[in-house]
Amino acid sequence: MNSDGAAALVLVSGEKALQLGLQVIAKIKGYVDAAQESLNVHGGAVSLGHPLGCSGARILVTLLGVLRHKKGKYGVGAICNGGGGASSLVLELICDKRSRK
C-alpha cells in the first residue's frame, strides 16, 4: 500500500511559548506507555494512511481536528509501538482559531 501525506507538530515548553509569543493550540496534560488495547474510532494511522515514521504526528493532528469539530476540550491519542506495547497522550485544546472572531 502506498500512502502520501504530511503532518507537523511544534512542541515547546510553556515557558518557551510565552518567551516567543507563540499561540498555544493545545497542552499536553499527561502521557503513559503501557501494554493495553488501543482504540481510535476515527481510524488509526495505518487505516487512514500516513508517511512512514509520522504516525504519532498524524494521530495528534487528527485528534485536534476532532476536538474542534466536536467542541471538545480533552482528547487521548494512542498508538501501538509494536510487540504489544502502546503509548498514549492526553491533550487539552487551548485555542480554536476558527472560534475567534
mmCIF file of N, CA and C in Angstrom:
data_model
loop_
_atom_site.group_PDB
_atom_site.id
_atom_site.type_symbol
_atom_site.label_atom_id
_atom_site.label_comp_id
_atom_site.label_asym_id
_atom_site.label_seq_id
_atom_site.Cartn_x
_atom_site.Cartn_y
_atom_site.Cartn_z
ATOM 1 N N MET A 1 0.842 -1.165 0.000
ATOM 2 C CA MET A 1 0.000 0.000 0.000
ATOM 3 C C MET A 1 0.893 1.236 0.000
ATOM 4 N N ASN A 2 0.625 2.164 -0.889
ATOM 5 C CA ASN A 2 1.328 3.443 -0.904
ATOM 6 C C ASN A 2 0.440 4.507 -0.296
ATOM 7 N N SER A 3 1.065 5.416 0.385
ATOM 8 C CA SER A 3 0.305 6.487 1.027
ATOM 9 C C SER A 3 1.148 7.747 1.071
ATOM 10 N N ASP A 4 0.581 8.833 0.615
ATOM 11 C CA ASP A 4 1.259 10.128 0.683
ATOM 12 C C ASP A 4 0.513 10.993 1.684
ATOM 13 N N GLY A 5 1.243 11.799 2.392
ATOM 14 C CA GLY A 5 0.620 12.702 3.341
ATOM 15 C C GLY A 5 1.680 13.420 4.134
ATOM 16 N N ALA A 6 1.245 14.296 4.982
ATOM 17 C CA ALA A 6 2.189 15.035 5.805
ATOM 18 C C ALA A 6 1.494 15.492 7.071
ATOM 19 N N ALA A 7 2.262 15.648 8.115
ATOM 20 C CA ALA A 7 1.784 16.208 9.379
ATOM 21 C C ALA A 7 2.981 16.819 10.069
ATOM 22 N N ALA A 8 2.748 17.867 10.831
ATOM 23 C CA ALA A 8 3.850 18.512 11.547
ATOM 24 C C ALA A 8 3.349 19.012 12.891
ATOM 25 N N LEU A 9 4.212 18.959 13.876
ATOM 26 C CA LEU A 9 3.917 19.461 15.207
ATOM 27 C C LEU A 9 5.092 20.292 15.684
ATOM 28 N N VAL A 10 4.808 21.330 16.436
ATOM 29 C CA VAL A 10 5.854 22.091 17.095
ATOM 30 C C VAL A 10 5.610 21.949 18.586
ATOM 31 N N LEU A 11 6.557 21.329 19.287
ATOM 32 C CA LEU A 11 6.433 21.122 20.718
ATOM 33 C C LEU A 11 7.429 22.011 21.435
ATOM 34 N N VAL A 12 6.941 22.807 22.373
ATOM 35 C CA VAL A 12 7.807 23.669 23.178
ATOM 36 C C VAL A 12 7.274 23.683 24.601
ATOM 37 N N SER A 13 8.125 24.055 25.523
ATOM 38 C CA SER A 13 7.683 24.206 26.912
ATOM 39 C C SER A 13 6.779 25.431 27.007
ATOM 40 N N GLY A 14 5.971 25.480 28.059
ATOM 41 C CA GLY A 14 5.125 26.644 28.274
ATOM 42 C C GLY A 14 5.942 27.912 28.401
ATOM 43 N N GLU A 15 7.071 27.798 29.087
ATOM 44 C CA GLU A 15 7.959 28.947 29.266
ATOM 45 C C GLU A 15 8.458 29.476 27.925
ATOM 46 N N LYS A 16 8.860 28.563 27.035
ATOM 47 C CA LYS A 16 9.379 28.959 25.719
ATOM 48 C C LYS A 16 8.268 29.567 24.861
ATOM 49 N N ALA A 17 7.067 29.002 24.948
ATOM 50 C CA ALA A 17 5.943 29.545 24.179
ATOM 51 C C ALA A 17 5.669 30.991 24.589
ATOM 52 N N LEU A 18 5.697 31.257 25.900
ATOM 53 C CA LEU A 18 5.495 32.631 26.380
ATOM 54 C C LEU A 18 6.634 33.536 25.926
ATOM 55 N N GLN A 19 7.851 33.028 26.026
ATOM 56 C CA GLN A 19 9.036 33.805 25.644
ATOM 57 C C GLN A 19 8.988 34.213 24.179
ATOM 58 N N LEU A 20 8.525 33.294 23.323
ATOM 59 C CA LEU A 20 8.487 33.562 21.882
ATOM 60 C C LEU A 20 7.166 34.185 21.423
ATOM 61 N N GLY A 21 6.216 34.323 22.338
ATOM 62 C CA GLY A 21 4.919 34.884 21.969
ATOM 63 C C GLY A 21 4.115 33.990 21.051
ATOM 64 N N LEU A 22 4.275 32.674 21.196
ATOM 65 C CA LEU A 22 3.573 31.719 20.338
ATOM 66 C C LEU A 22 2.124 31.559 20.770
ATOM 67 N N GLN A 23 1.239 31.314 19.809
ATOM 68 C CA GLN A 23 -0.145 30.997 20.125
ATOM 69 C C GLN A 23 -0.229 29.514 20.438
ATOM 70 N N VAL A 24 -0.621 29.174 21.633
ATOM 71 C CA VAL A 24 -0.718 27.777 22.061
ATOM 72 C C VAL A 24 -2.062 27.223 21.621
ATOM 73 N N ILE A 25 -2.028 26.097 20.906
ATOM 74 C CA ILE A 25 -3.244 25.458 20.432
ATOM 75 C C ILE A 25 -3.706 24.387 21.401
ATOM 76 N N ALA A 26 -2.757 23.635 21.958
ATOM 77 C CA ALA A 26 -3.108 22.551 22.874
ATOM 78 C C ALA A 26 -1.988 22.357 23.878
ATOM 79 N N LYS A 27 -2.339 21.741 24.980
ATOM 80 C CA LYS A 27 -1.378 21.490 26.053
ATOM 81 C C LYS A 27 -1.372 19.993 26.360
ATOM 82 N N ILE A 28 -0.190 19.415 26.498
ATOM 83 C CA ILE A 28 -0.070 18.007 26.892
ATOM 84 C C ILE A 28 -0.375 17.927 28.376
ATOM 85 N N LYS A 29 -1.407 17.167 28.733
ATOM 86 C CA LYS A 29 -1.823 17.036 30.126
ATOM 87 C C LYS A 29 -1.229 15.799 30.785
ATOM 88 N N GLY A 30 -0.763 14.846 30.011
ATOM 89 C CA GLY A 30 -0.167 13.639 30.562
ATOM 90 C C GLY A 30 0.137 12.658 29.457
ATOM 91 N N TYR A 31 0.890 11.630 29.798
ATOM 92 C CA TYR A 31 1.196 10.578 28.829
ATOM 93 C C TYR A 31 1.549 9.311 29.583
ATOM 94 N N VAL A 32 1.490 8.198 28.889
ATOM 95 C CA VAL A 32 1.811 6.908 29.511
ATOM 96 C C VAL A 32 2.190 5.919 28.421
ATOM 97 N N ASP A 33 3.056 5.010 28.761
ATOM 98 C CA ASP A 33 3.377 3.862 27.916
ATOM 99 C C ASP A 33 2.901 2.625 28.650
ATOM 100 N N ALA A 34 2.230 1.739 27.955
ATOM 101 C CA ALA A 34 1.727 0.515 28.583
ATOM 102 C C ALA A 34 1.376 -0.486 27.508
ATOM 103 N N ALA A 35 1.222 -1.725 27.919
ATOM 104 C CA ALA A 35 0.711 -2.761 27.025
ATOM 105 C C ALA A 35 -0.779 -2.869 27.309
ATOM 106 N N GLN A 36 -1.582 -2.382 26.354
ATOM 107 C CA GLN A 36 -3.026 -2.347 26.550
ATOM 108 C C GLN A 36 -3.712 -2.304 25.195
ATOM 109 N N GLU A 37 -5.023 -2.430 25.177
ATOM 110 C CA GLU A 37 -5.771 -2.268 23.937
ATOM 111 C C GLU A 37 -5.792 -0.791 23.587
ATOM 112 N N SER A 38 -5.540 -0.425 22.315
ATOM 113 C CA SER A 38 -5.703 0.968 21.835
ATOM 114 C C SER A 38 -6.851 1.009 20.850
ATOM 115 N N LEU A 39 -7.789 1.997 20.911
ATOM 116 C CA LEU A 39 -8.955 2.074 20.045
ATOM 117 C C LEU A 39 -9.112 3.509 19.576
ATOM 118 N N ASN A 40 -9.223 3.692 18.271
ATOM 119 C CA ASN A 40 -9.418 5.023 17.701
ATOM 120 C C ASN A 40 -10.618 4.946 16.771
ATOM 121 N N VAL A 41 -11.751 5.468 17.210
ATOM 122 C CA VAL A 41 -12.974 5.377 16.416
ATOM 123 C C VAL A 41 -12.907 6.191 15.129
ATOM 124 N N HIS A 42 -11.919 7.072 15.015
ATOM 125 C CA HIS A 42 -11.749 7.858 13.790
ATOM 126 C C HIS A 42 -10.704 7.260 12.869
ATOM 127 N N GLY A 43 -10.226 6.060 13.191
ATOM 128 C CA GLY A 43 -9.262 5.359 12.357
ATOM 129 C C GLY A 43 -7.841 5.584 12.825
ATOM 130 N N GLY A 44 -7.063 4.535 12.836
ATOM 131 C CA GLY A 44 -5.666 4.623 13.231
ATOM 132 C C GLY A 44 -4.795 5.073 12.078
ATOM 133 N N ALA A 45 -3.514 5.219 12.346
ATOM 134 C CA ALA A 45 -2.576 5.738 11.354
ATOM 135 C C ALA A 45 -2.534 4.873 10.099
ATOM 136 N N VAL A 46 -2.484 3.566 10.259
ATOM 137 C CA VAL A 46 -2.365 2.688 9.100
ATOM 138 C C VAL A 46 -3.651 2.696 8.288
ATOM 139 N N SER A 47 -4.814 2.670 8.959
ATOM 140 C CA SER A 47 -6.083 2.617 8.221
ATOM 141 C C SER A 47 -6.353 3.901 7.440
ATOM 142 N N LEU A 48 -5.873 5.036 7.933
ATOM 143 C CA LEU A 48 -6.090 6.304 7.233
ATOM 144 C C LEU A 48 -4.942 6.675 6.306
ATOM 145 N N GLY A 49 -3.822 6.017 6.443
ATOM 146 C CA GLY A 49 -2.656 6.321 5.631
ATOM 147 C C GLY A 49 -1.769 7.336 6.319
ATOM 148 N N HIS A 50 -0.475 7.127 6.218
ATOM 149 C CA HIS A 50 0.471 8.042 6.848
ATOM 150 C C HIS A 50 1.844 7.851 6.228
ATOM 151 N N PRO A 51 2.638 8.916 6.221
ATOM 152 C CA PRO A 51 4.009 8.750 5.768
ATOM 153 C C PRO A 51 4.790 7.968 6.825
ATOM 154 N N LEU A 52 5.720 7.178 6.403
ATOM 155 C CA LEU A 52 6.498 6.352 7.313
ATOM 156 C C LEU A 52 7.154 7.202 8.399
ATOM 157 N N GLY A 53 6.987 6.809 9.642
ATOM 158 C CA GLY A 53 7.598 7.500 10.762
ATOM 159 C C GLY A 53 6.832 8.724 11.235
ATOM 160 N N CYS A 54 5.628 8.932 10.706
ATOM 161 C CA CYS A 54 4.864 10.143 11.036
ATOM 162 C C CYS A 54 3.526 9.809 11.693
ATOM 163 N N SER A 55 3.344 8.570 12.131
ATOM 164 C CA SER A 55 2.053 8.148 12.673
ATOM 165 C C SER A 55 1.622 8.981 13.870
ATOM 166 N N GLY A 56 2.537 9.226 14.810
ATOM 167 C CA GLY A 56 2.181 9.981 16.010
ATOM 168 C C GLY A 56 1.708 11.376 15.700
ATOM 169 N N ALA A 57 2.418 12.085 14.836
ATOM 170 C CA ALA A 57 2.023 13.439 14.457
ATOM 171 C C ALA A 57 0.676 13.416 13.746
ATOM 172 N N ARG A 58 0.468 12.441 12.857
ATOM 173 C CA ARG A 58 -0.792 12.340 12.108
ATOM 174 C C ARG A 58 -1.963 12.092 13.065
ATOM 175 N N ILE A 59 -1.772 11.232 14.059
ATOM 176 C CA ILE A 59 -2.835 10.940 15.023
ATOM 177 C C ILE A 59 -3.160 12.184 15.846
ATOM 178 N N LEU A 60 -2.142 12.925 16.301
ATOM 179 C CA LEU A 60 -2.400 14.110 17.122
ATOM 180 C C LEU A 60 -3.044 15.236 16.328
ATOM 181 N N VAL A 61 -2.639 15.423 15.068
ATOM 182 C CA VAL A 61 -3.261 16.454 14.244
ATOM 183 C C VAL A 61 -4.733 16.097 13.995
ATOM 184 N N THR A 62 -5.033 14.820 13.761
ATOM 185 C CA THR A 62 -6.422 14.385 13.595
ATOM 186 C C THR A 62 -7.199 14.591 14.887
ATOM 187 N N LEU A 63 -6.593 14.263 16.028
ATOM 188 C CA LEU A 63 -7.241 14.441 17.329
ATOM 189 C C LEU A 63 -7.625 15.906 17.550
ATOM 190 N N LEU A 64 -6.717 16.829 17.223
ATOM 191 C CA LEU A 64 -7.033 18.253 17.360
ATOM 192 C C LEU A 64 -8.231 18.634 16.486
ATOM 193 N N GLY A 65 -8.272 18.096 15.275
ATOM 194 C CA GLY A 65 -9.408 18.361 14.385
ATOM 195 C C GLY A 65 -10.715 17.814 14.937
ATOM 196 N N VAL A 66 -10.677 16.625 15.520
ATOM 197 C CA VAL A 66 -11.878 16.021 16.105
ATOM 198 C C VAL A 66 -12.344 16.835 17.311
ATOM 199 N N LEU A 67 -11.401 17.261 18.156
ATOM 200 C CA LEU A 67 -11.776 18.088 19.311
ATOM 201 C C LEU A 67 -12.456 19.374 18.855
ATOM 202 N N ARG A 68 -11.919 20.001 17.835
ATOM 203 C CA ARG A 68 -12.522 21.224 17.310
ATOM 204 C C ARG A 68 -13.924 20.950 16.754
ATOM 205 N N HIS A 69 -14.036 19.886 15.965
ATOM 206 C CA HIS A 69 -15.309 19.531 15.328
ATOM 207 C C HIS A 69 -16.385 19.228 16.363
ATOM 208 N N LYS A 70 -16.018 18.507 17.403
ATOM 209 C CA LYS A 70 -16.984 18.101 18.428
ATOM 210 C C LYS A 70 -17.044 19.074 19.599
ATOM 211 N N LYS A 71 -16.338 20.209 19.474
ATOM 212 C CA LYS A 71 -16.283 21.213 20.533
ATOM 213 C C LYS A 71 -15.821 20.604 21.854
ATOM 214 N N GLY A 72 -14.819 19.717 21.750
ATOM 215 C CA GLY A 72 -14.261 19.058 22.927
ATOM 216 C C GLY A 72 -13.115 19.851 23.520
ATOM 217 N N LYS A 73 -12.741 19.508 24.729
ATOM 218 C CA LYS A 73 -11.640 20.180 25.410
ATOM 219 C C LYS A 73 -10.467 19.227 25.619
ATOM 220 N N TYR A 74 -10.740 17.961 25.937
ATOM 221 C CA TYR A 74 -9.694 16.978 26.193
ATOM 222 C C TYR A 74 -9.813 15.811 25.227
ATOM 223 N N GLY A 75 -8.679 15.250 24.848
ATOM 224 C CA GLY A 75 -8.678 14.085 23.976
ATOM 225 C C GLY A 75 -7.472 13.217 24.263
ATOM 226 N N VAL A 76 -7.564 11.947 23.894
ATOM 227 C CA VAL A 76 -6.476 10.995 24.086
ATOM 228 C C VAL A 76 -6.072 10.450 22.726
ATOM 229 N N GLY A 77 -4.781 10.534 22.410
ATOM 230 C CA GLY A 77 -4.227 9.924 21.214
ATOM 231 C C GLY A 77 -3.417 8.709 21.640
ATOM 232 N N ALA A 78 -3.550 7.616 20.932
ATOM 233 C CA ALA A 78 -2.825 6.399 21.302
ATOM 234 C C ALA A 78 -2.283 5.727 20.052
ATOM 235 N N ILE A 79 -1.194 4.989 20.231
ATOM 236 C CA ILE A 79 -0.547 4.303 19.119
ATOM 237 C C ILE A 79 0.127 3.045 19.648
ATOM 238 N N CYS A 80 0.140 2.005 18.831
ATOM 239 C CA CYS A 80 0.856 0.800 19.244
ATOM 240 C C CYS A 80 2.324 0.958 18.883
ATOM 241 N N ASN A 81 3.172 0.427 19.713
ATOM 242 C CA ASN A 81 4.614 0.507 19.486
ATOM 243 C C ASN A 81 5.157 -0.744 18.815
ATOM 244 N N GLY A 82 4.311 -1.683 18.560
ATOM 245 C CA GLY A 82 4.753 -2.969 18.033
ATOM 246 C C GLY A 82 5.103 -3.886 19.192
ATOM 247 N N GLY A 83 4.856 -5.153 19.037
ATOM 248 C CA GLY A 83 5.169 -6.107 20.097
ATOM 249 C C GLY A 83 4.219 -6.037 21.281
ATOM 250 N N GLY A 84 3.068 -5.409 21.128
ATOM 251 C CA GLY A 84 2.062 -5.370 22.184
ATOM 252 C C GLY A 84 2.101 -4.144 23.066
ATOM 253 N N GLY A 85 3.081 -3.267 22.886
ATOM 254 C CA GLY A 85 3.147 -2.055 23.699
ATOM 255 C C GLY A 85 2.334 -0.938 23.085
ATOM 256 N N ALA A 86 2.050 0.068 23.875
ATOM 257 C CA ALA A 86 1.283 1.214 23.393
ATOM 258 C C ALA A 86 1.709 2.467 24.139
ATOM 259 N N SER A 87 1.553 3.603 23.498
ATOM 260 C CA SER A 87 1.797 4.897 24.126
ATOM 261 C C SER A 87 0.557 5.742 23.926
ATOM 262 N N SER A 88 0.262 6.579 24.901
ATOM 263 C CA SER A 88 -0.877 7.475 24.755
ATOM 264 C C SER A 88 -0.526 8.837 25.323
ATOM 265 N N LEU A 89 -1.278 9.827 24.888
ATOM 266 C CA LEU A 89 -1.024 11.212 25.258
ATOM 267 C C LEU A 89 -2.377 11.895 25.440
ATOM 268 N N VAL A 90 -2.527 12.651 26.519
ATOM 269 C CA VAL A 90 -3.751 13.414 26.763
ATOM 270 C C VAL A 90 -3.485 14.865 26.390
ATOM 271 N N LEU A 91 -4.345 15.422 25.539
ATOM 272 C CA LEU A 91 -4.230 16.818 25.121
ATOM 273 C C LEU A 91 -5.403 17.616 25.656
ATOM 274 N N GLU A 92 -5.137 18.875 25.978
ATOM 275 C CA GLU A 92 -6.190 19.826 26.298
ATOM 276 C C GLU A 92 -6.185 20.880 25.202
ATOM 277 N N LEU A 93 -7.303 21.039 24.509
ATOM 278 C CA LEU A 93 -7.410 22.058 23.468
ATOM 279 C C LEU A 93 -7.474 23.422 24.137
ATOM 280 N N ILE A 94 -6.528 24.279 23.822
ATOM 281 C CA ILE A 94 -6.429 25.600 24.437
ATOM 282 C C ILE A 94 -7.076 26.658 23.560
ATOM 283 N N CYS A 95 -6.788 26.637 22.270
ATOM 284 C CA CYS A 95 -7.232 27.697 21.367
ATOM 285 C C CYS A 95 -7.758 27.084 20.091
ATOM 286 N N ASP A 96 -8.952 27.487 19.718
ATOM 287 C CA ASP A 96 -9.520 27.068 18.438
ATOM 288 C C ASP A 96 -9.619 28.313 17.573
ATOM 289 N N LYS A 97 -8.688 28.447 16.624
ATOM 290 C CA LYS A 97 -8.633 29.655 15.779
ATOM 291 C C LYS A 97 -9.956 29.917 15.084
ATOM 292 N N ARG A 98 -10.674 28.853 14.724
ATOM 293 C CA ARG A 98 -11.922 29.041 13.994
ATOM 294 C C ARG A 98 -13.024 29.637 14.862
ATOM 295 N N SER A 99 -12.900 29.548 16.193
ATOM 296 C CA SER A 99 -13.943 30.093 17.058
ATOM 297 C C SER A 99 -13.718 31.571 17.362
ATOM 298 N N ARG A 100 -12.524 32.093 16.986
ATOM 299 C CA ARG A 100 -12.225 33.512 17.229
ATOM 300 C C ARG A 100 -12.843 34.367 16.153
ATOM 301 N N LYS A 101 -13.239 35.550 16.510
ATOM 302 C CA LYS A 101 -13.832 36.470 15.528
ATOM 303 C C LYS A 101 -12.820 37.487 15.110
#
